[in-house]
Structure formats: C-alpha cells, structure tokens
Amino acid sequence: MSFDLVVWAMNPTAAPDEVRAANARCAAGVHPQRPADPRVVAFYDALTSTYPDRGPRATAPGSPWASTPLHAAADHIQMRLDENCPDVVLETVERLAAELNLDLLDLQDGTVYPPPARVA
C-alpha cells in the first residue's frame, strides 16, 4: 500500500478548493504549458538529493518511494510514498514545502496544508 502527497506552487491567495481543483485538472491530464516554477524546482532538487527518484537508489530497499520517478510538472510534484517510509521523509516534505511557500495536498483525504505564511 502507498499514499500520495502533492506540493503545489499556487498563487499566495489560493484557497484549498483551488488547490484541489488544480489537482483534478492534473489527474485529467491538463498541465500548464509554462516554465517550471522555481519553488517546484527547488523542492524537487532538495528532496531528490536525499531521496533519489531515479537510478538504483530509487528502488533500493529503504527508498521511501512506492513509484518512481516522481510526477513532476511546472507547478507541482506528486509523490507516491511507500507505506513504510520513515517519518523523517514526511517531515522533510513538510519542511521543504513550508520553506518554499508550497501548498501540500494529502490525496488520501483531500486535506490542503497551506504554507505557514498563509496560515499566520
């Protein structure tokens, strides 16, 4: 079993329903044709430098990924995590999303965790 998380580079005023709508468009195969958001690039680079999603380490025992490579688009990164991935991986995802002002969507229940700057 696995679980999915998605980080989204949204407008600073985006509401949770807008994040879920963006994800629904992605699931339907609709992706914006624009350069990658620098926040998404920075998230991907930081995360995969520790937890590679390509090459032999991506599928080695202990990898947090249930599916590789990660789904990367201009405005989001979707991660399918192994149910046994260590908590430190989830903490890293949450920390990076907060640092980079990205919304975090939990696909299991649809909960959107906006960046701390938007919560405060």
Short mmCIF file of N, CA and C in Angstrom, two decimals:
data_model
loop_
_atom_site.label_atom_id
_atom_site.label_comp_id
_atom_site.label_asym_id
_atom_site.label_seq_id
_atom_site.Cartn_x
_atom_site.Cartn_y
_atom_site.Cartn_z
N MET A 1 0.85 -1.18 0.00
CA MET A 1 0.00 0.00 0.00
C MET A 1 0.89 1.24 0.00
N SER A 2 0.38 2.31 -0.56
CA SER A 2 1.13 3.55 -0.64
C SER A 2 0.20 4.72 -0.33
N PHE A 3 0.78 5.89 -0.26
CA PHE A 3 -0.04 7.08 -0.10
C PHE A 3 0.60 8.21 -0.89
N ASP A 4 -0.23 9.14 -1.32
CA ASP A 4 0.21 10.21 -2.21
C ASP A 4 0.13 11.57 -1.56
N LEU A 5 1.18 12.34 -1.78
CA LEU A 5 1.23 13.75 -1.39
C LEU A 5 1.63 14.55 -2.63
N VAL A 6 1.11 15.77 -2.73
CA VAL A 6 1.44 16.65 -3.84
C VAL A 6 1.76 18.03 -3.28
N VAL A 7 2.86 18.61 -3.75
CA VAL A 7 3.14 20.00 -3.42
C VAL A 7 2.77 20.85 -4.63
N TRP A 8 2.13 21.97 -4.36
CA TRP A 8 1.64 22.86 -5.41
C TRP A 8 2.19 24.26 -5.23
N ALA A 9 2.66 24.86 -6.32
CA ALA A 9 3.07 26.26 -6.34
C ALA A 9 1.86 27.08 -6.78
N MET A 10 1.15 27.57 -5.80
CA MET A 10 -0.09 28.29 -6.08
C MET A 10 0.10 29.78 -5.84
N ASN A 11 -0.88 30.54 -6.28
CA ASN A 11 -0.94 31.97 -6.01
C ASN A 11 -1.03 32.17 -4.50
N PRO A 12 -0.41 33.20 -3.95
CA PRO A 12 -0.44 33.41 -2.50
C PRO A 12 -1.83 33.53 -1.89
N THR A 13 -2.84 33.82 -2.70
CA THR A 13 -4.20 33.94 -2.17
C THR A 13 -5.05 32.70 -2.42
N ALA A 14 -4.45 31.63 -2.93
CA ALA A 14 -5.21 30.42 -3.30
C ALA A 14 -5.87 29.78 -2.08
N ALA A 15 -7.11 29.40 -2.26
CA ALA A 15 -7.87 28.69 -1.23
C ALA A 15 -7.68 27.19 -1.43
N PRO A 16 -7.94 26.40 -0.38
CA PRO A 16 -7.81 24.93 -0.52
C PRO A 16 -8.59 24.35 -1.70
N ASP A 17 -9.78 24.88 -1.99
CA ASP A 17 -10.55 24.37 -3.12
C ASP A 17 -9.83 24.60 -4.45
N GLU A 18 -9.07 25.67 -4.55
CA GLU A 18 -8.30 25.93 -5.77
C GLU A 18 -7.17 24.92 -5.94
N VAL A 19 -6.57 24.52 -4.83
CA VAL A 19 -5.51 23.50 -4.88
C VAL A 19 -6.11 22.17 -5.33
N ARG A 20 -7.25 21.81 -4.75
CA ARG A 20 -7.91 20.56 -5.15
C ARG A 20 -8.35 20.60 -6.61
N ALA A 21 -8.82 21.76 -7.07
CA ALA A 21 -9.23 21.90 -8.48
C ALA A 21 -8.01 21.76 -9.40
N ALA A 22 -6.89 22.34 -9.03
CA ALA A 22 -5.67 22.21 -9.82
C ALA A 22 -5.26 20.74 -9.90
N ASN A 23 -5.40 20.03 -8.80
CA ASN A 23 -5.05 18.62 -8.79
C ASN A 23 -6.00 17.80 -9.66
N ALA A 24 -7.26 18.16 -9.67
CA ALA A 24 -8.24 17.47 -10.52
C ALA A 24 -7.88 17.67 -12.00
N ARG A 25 -7.43 18.88 -12.35
CA ARG A 25 -7.01 19.13 -13.73
C ARG A 25 -5.80 18.26 -14.08
N CYS A 26 -4.87 18.14 -13.14
CA CYS A 26 -3.69 17.29 -13.37
C CYS A 26 -4.12 15.85 -13.59
N ALA A 27 -5.01 15.36 -12.74
CA ALA A 27 -5.48 13.98 -12.86
C ALA A 27 -6.16 13.73 -14.19
N ALA A 28 -6.74 14.79 -14.76
CA ALA A 28 -7.38 14.69 -16.08
C ALA A 28 -6.38 14.87 -17.22
N GLY A 29 -5.12 15.09 -16.87
CA GLY A 29 -4.08 15.23 -17.88
C GLY A 29 -3.86 16.64 -18.39
N VAL A 30 -4.42 17.62 -17.70
CA VAL A 30 -4.28 19.02 -18.11
C VAL A 30 -3.18 19.66 -17.29
N HIS A 31 -2.09 20.04 -17.98
CA HIS A 31 -0.97 20.69 -17.32
C HIS A 31 -0.65 21.99 -18.03
N PRO A 32 -0.30 23.03 -17.26
CA PRO A 32 0.02 24.31 -17.90
C PRO A 32 1.29 24.20 -18.73
N GLN A 33 1.30 24.89 -19.84
CA GLN A 33 2.48 24.95 -20.69
C GLN A 33 3.22 26.23 -20.37
N ARG A 34 4.07 26.14 -19.36
CA ARG A 34 4.85 27.30 -18.93
C ARG A 34 6.13 26.79 -18.29
N PRO A 35 7.07 27.70 -18.09
CA PRO A 35 8.31 27.27 -17.41
C PRO A 35 8.00 26.79 -15.99
N ALA A 36 8.85 25.92 -15.52
CA ALA A 36 8.67 25.40 -14.16
C ALA A 36 8.81 26.51 -13.13
N ASP A 37 7.95 26.48 -12.13
CA ASP A 37 8.02 27.43 -11.03
C ASP A 37 9.31 27.16 -10.25
N PRO A 38 10.10 28.18 -9.97
CA PRO A 38 11.37 27.97 -9.25
C PRO A 38 11.20 27.28 -7.90
N ARG A 39 10.05 27.48 -7.26
CA ARG A 39 9.81 26.81 -5.96
C ARG A 39 9.69 25.31 -6.14
N VAL A 40 9.04 24.89 -7.23
CA VAL A 40 8.88 23.47 -7.52
C VAL A 40 10.23 22.84 -7.85
N VAL A 41 11.02 23.55 -8.63
CA VAL A 41 12.35 23.06 -8.98
C VAL A 41 13.21 22.91 -7.73
N ALA A 42 13.18 23.92 -6.86
CA ALA A 42 13.98 23.87 -5.63
C ALA A 42 13.52 22.72 -4.73
N PHE A 43 12.20 22.50 -4.64
CA PHE A 43 11.67 21.40 -3.84
C PHE A 43 12.18 20.06 -4.38
N TYR A 44 12.01 19.87 -5.68
CA TYR A 44 12.42 18.60 -6.30
C TYR A 44 13.91 18.36 -6.10
N ASP A 45 14.71 19.38 -6.37
CA ASP A 45 16.17 19.22 -6.23
C ASP A 45 16.56 18.88 -4.80
N ALA A 46 15.98 19.58 -3.84
CA ALA A 46 16.33 19.33 -2.43
C ALA A 46 15.86 17.94 -1.99
N LEU A 47 14.64 17.58 -2.35
CA LEU A 47 14.12 16.29 -1.91
C LEU A 47 14.86 15.12 -2.54
N THR A 48 15.08 15.20 -3.84
CA THR A 48 15.71 14.06 -4.52
C THR A 48 17.22 14.00 -4.31
N SER A 49 17.81 15.06 -3.77
CA SER A 49 19.24 14.96 -3.43
C SER A 49 19.44 14.02 -2.25
N THR A 50 18.44 13.92 -1.40
CA THR A 50 18.49 13.00 -0.26
C THR A 50 17.78 11.69 -0.56
N TYR A 51 16.67 11.77 -1.27
CA TYR A 51 15.85 10.60 -1.59
C TYR A 51 15.68 10.51 -3.11
N PRO A 52 16.66 9.98 -3.82
CA PRO A 52 16.61 9.94 -5.29
C PRO A 52 15.37 9.21 -5.81
N ASP A 53 14.85 9.72 -6.93
CA ASP A 53 13.71 9.06 -7.57
C ASP A 53 14.10 8.43 -8.90
N ARG A 54 15.39 8.40 -9.18
CA ARG A 54 15.91 7.79 -10.41
C ARG A 54 17.17 7.01 -10.06
N GLY A 55 17.44 6.00 -10.87
CA GLY A 55 18.65 5.22 -10.65
C GLY A 55 18.44 4.13 -9.60
N PRO A 56 19.51 3.40 -9.29
CA PRO A 56 19.38 2.24 -8.40
C PRO A 56 18.93 2.58 -6.98
N ARG A 57 19.29 3.77 -6.48
CA ARG A 57 18.87 4.12 -5.11
C ARG A 57 17.37 4.36 -5.01
N ALA A 58 16.74 4.69 -6.12
CA ALA A 58 15.30 4.98 -6.11
C ALA A 58 14.47 3.74 -5.80
N THR A 59 14.99 2.58 -6.17
CA THR A 59 14.23 1.34 -5.96
C THR A 59 14.90 0.41 -4.96
N ALA A 60 15.98 0.87 -4.35
CA ALA A 60 16.70 0.04 -3.37
C ALA A 60 15.88 -0.10 -2.10
N PRO A 61 16.11 -1.16 -1.34
CA PRO A 61 15.43 -1.28 -0.05
C PRO A 61 15.68 -0.03 0.80
N GLY A 62 14.63 0.43 1.43
CA GLY A 62 14.74 1.63 2.25
C GLY A 62 14.35 2.91 1.52
N SER A 63 14.15 2.83 0.20
CA SER A 63 13.69 4.00 -0.54
C SER A 63 12.28 4.35 -0.07
N PRO A 64 11.97 5.63 0.08
CA PRO A 64 10.62 5.99 0.52
C PRO A 64 9.56 5.90 -0.57
N TRP A 65 10.00 5.69 -1.81
CA TRP A 65 9.07 5.78 -2.94
C TRP A 65 8.39 4.45 -3.27
N ALA A 66 7.08 4.51 -3.46
CA ALA A 66 6.32 3.35 -3.93
C ALA A 66 6.29 3.33 -5.45
N SER A 67 6.55 4.49 -6.06
CA SER A 67 6.55 4.61 -7.52
C SER A 67 7.57 5.68 -7.91
N THR A 68 8.37 5.35 -8.92
CA THR A 68 9.35 6.31 -9.40
C THR A 68 9.33 6.34 -10.92
N PRO A 69 9.76 7.43 -11.54
CA PRO A 69 10.17 8.68 -10.91
C PRO A 69 8.95 9.45 -10.42
N LEU A 70 9.18 10.48 -9.62
CA LEU A 70 8.10 11.31 -9.14
C LEU A 70 7.44 12.01 -10.32
N HIS A 71 6.16 12.31 -10.19
CA HIS A 71 5.45 13.06 -11.23
C HIS A 71 5.79 14.53 -11.02
N ALA A 72 6.53 15.10 -11.97
CA ALA A 72 6.94 16.49 -11.87
C ALA A 72 6.33 17.29 -13.01
N ALA A 73 5.72 18.41 -12.67
CA ALA A 73 5.14 19.32 -13.66
C ALA A 73 5.59 20.74 -13.32
N ALA A 74 5.22 21.68 -14.14
CA ALA A 74 5.67 23.07 -13.95
C ALA A 74 5.24 23.65 -12.61
N ASP A 75 4.10 23.20 -12.10
CA ASP A 75 3.56 23.82 -10.90
C ASP A 75 3.37 22.85 -9.72
N HIS A 76 3.80 21.60 -9.88
CA HIS A 76 3.61 20.67 -8.77
C HIS A 76 4.52 19.45 -8.90
N ILE A 77 4.65 18.76 -7.77
CA ILE A 77 5.36 17.47 -7.70
C ILE A 77 4.46 16.51 -6.94
N GLN A 78 4.16 15.37 -7.55
CA GLN A 78 3.37 14.35 -6.86
C GLN A 78 4.30 13.22 -6.43
N MET A 79 4.15 12.82 -5.17
CA MET A 79 4.98 11.77 -4.59
C MET A 79 4.10 10.62 -4.14
N ARG A 80 4.40 9.42 -4.61
CA ARG A 80 3.74 8.21 -4.12
C ARG A 80 4.73 7.55 -3.17
N LEU A 81 4.38 7.59 -1.89
CA LEU A 81 5.28 7.11 -0.84
C LEU A 81 4.90 5.71 -0.39
N ASP A 82 5.90 4.93 -0.09
CA ASP A 82 5.70 3.60 0.46
C ASP A 82 5.10 3.74 1.85
N GLU A 83 4.19 2.86 2.19
CA GLU A 83 3.54 2.95 3.50
C GLU A 83 4.52 2.84 4.66
N ASN A 84 5.68 2.26 4.42
CA ASN A 84 6.67 2.10 5.48
C ASN A 84 7.76 3.16 5.44
N CYS A 85 7.56 4.22 4.69
CA CYS A 85 8.62 5.24 4.62
C CYS A 85 8.79 5.87 6.00
N PRO A 86 10.02 6.18 6.36
CA PRO A 86 10.29 6.74 7.68
C PRO A 86 9.64 8.12 7.86
N ASP A 87 9.29 8.43 9.10
CA ASP A 87 8.69 9.73 9.41
C ASP A 87 9.58 10.89 8.96
N VAL A 88 10.89 10.68 9.00
CA VAL A 88 11.80 11.76 8.62
C VAL A 88 11.57 12.20 7.17
N VAL A 89 11.12 11.31 6.32
CA VAL A 89 10.82 11.67 4.93
C VAL A 89 9.63 12.62 4.89
N LEU A 90 8.59 12.29 5.62
CA LEU A 90 7.41 13.15 5.68
C LEU A 90 7.75 14.50 6.30
N GLU A 91 8.57 14.49 7.33
CA GLU A 91 9.00 15.74 7.95
C GLU A 91 9.79 16.59 6.97
N THR A 92 10.60 15.95 6.14
CA THR A 92 11.38 16.67 5.13
C THR A 92 10.45 17.28 4.09
N VAL A 93 9.47 16.53 3.63
CA VAL A 93 8.50 17.04 2.66
C VAL A 93 7.78 18.26 3.25
N GLU A 94 7.31 18.13 4.47
CA GLU A 94 6.58 19.24 5.12
C GLU A 94 7.48 20.46 5.30
N ARG A 95 8.71 20.24 5.74
CA ARG A 95 9.64 21.36 5.97
C ARG A 95 9.95 22.08 4.66
N LEU A 96 10.27 21.33 3.62
CA LEU A 96 10.59 21.94 2.33
C LEU A 96 9.39 22.69 1.76
N ALA A 97 8.21 22.11 1.86
CA ALA A 97 7.00 22.79 1.37
C ALA A 97 6.81 24.11 2.10
N ALA A 98 6.99 24.11 3.40
CA ALA A 98 6.83 25.35 4.18
C ALA A 98 7.89 26.37 3.81
N GLU A 99 9.14 25.93 3.72
CA GLU A 99 10.24 26.85 3.39
C GLU A 99 10.06 27.48 2.02
N LEU A 100 9.49 26.74 1.09
CA LEU A 100 9.38 27.20 -0.30
C LEU A 100 8.00 27.77 -0.63
N ASN A 101 7.17 27.93 0.39
CA ASN A 101 5.84 28.53 0.21
C ASN A 101 4.99 27.72 -0.76
N LEU A 102 4.98 26.40 -0.57
CA LEU A 102 4.18 25.50 -1.41
C LEU A 102 3.02 24.94 -0.60
N ASP A 103 1.88 24.78 -1.26
CA ASP A 103 0.75 24.10 -0.63
C ASP A 103 1.02 22.61 -0.67
N LEU A 104 0.59 21.89 0.36
CA LEU A 104 0.76 20.45 0.43
C LEU A 104 -0.63 19.81 0.46
N LEU A 105 -0.88 18.93 -0.51
CA LEU A 105 -2.17 18.26 -0.64
C LEU A 105 -2.01 16.79 -0.30
N ASP A 106 -2.80 16.32 0.65
CA ASP A 106 -2.83 14.92 1.02
C ASP A 106 -3.96 14.28 0.20
N LEU A 107 -3.61 13.43 -0.75
CA LEU A 107 -4.62 12.86 -1.64
C LEU A 107 -5.50 11.82 -0.97
N GLN A 108 -5.12 11.32 0.18
CA GLN A 108 -5.94 10.32 0.85
C GLN A 108 -7.25 10.92 1.34
N ASP A 109 -7.19 12.14 1.88
CA ASP A 109 -8.42 12.74 2.40
C ASP A 109 -8.71 14.12 1.82
N GLY A 110 -7.86 14.61 0.92
CA GLY A 110 -8.09 15.90 0.29
C GLY A 110 -7.70 17.10 1.13
N THR A 111 -7.04 16.87 2.26
CA THR A 111 -6.64 17.98 3.11
C THR A 111 -5.54 18.79 2.44
N VAL A 112 -5.68 20.11 2.48
CA VAL A 112 -4.67 21.02 1.96
C VAL A 112 -4.03 21.73 3.15
N TYR A 113 -2.70 21.67 3.17
CA TYR A 113 -1.93 22.36 4.20
C TYR A 113 -1.26 23.54 3.53
N PRO A 114 -1.80 24.76 3.73
CA PRO A 114 -1.20 25.92 3.09
C PRO A 114 0.14 26.26 3.76
N PRO A 115 0.95 27.05 3.05
CA PRO A 115 2.22 27.47 3.63
C PRO A 115 1.97 28.25 4.93
N PRO A 116 2.91 28.16 5.87
CA PRO A 116 2.74 28.86 7.15
C PRO A 116 2.47 30.35 7.00
N ALA A 117 3.04 30.99 5.99
CA ALA A 117 2.83 32.41 5.79
C ALA A 117 1.35 32.72 5.54
N ARG A 118 0.63 31.80 4.91
CA ARG A 118 -0.78 31.99 4.64
C ARG A 118 -1.65 31.64 5.84
N VAL A 119 -1.12 30.81 6.73
CA VAL A 119 -1.88 30.40 7.92
C VAL A 119 -1.80 31.48 8.98
N ALA A 120 -0.65 32.14 9.08
CA ALA A 120 -0.43 33.12 10.14
C ALA A 120 -1.32 34.33 10.00
#
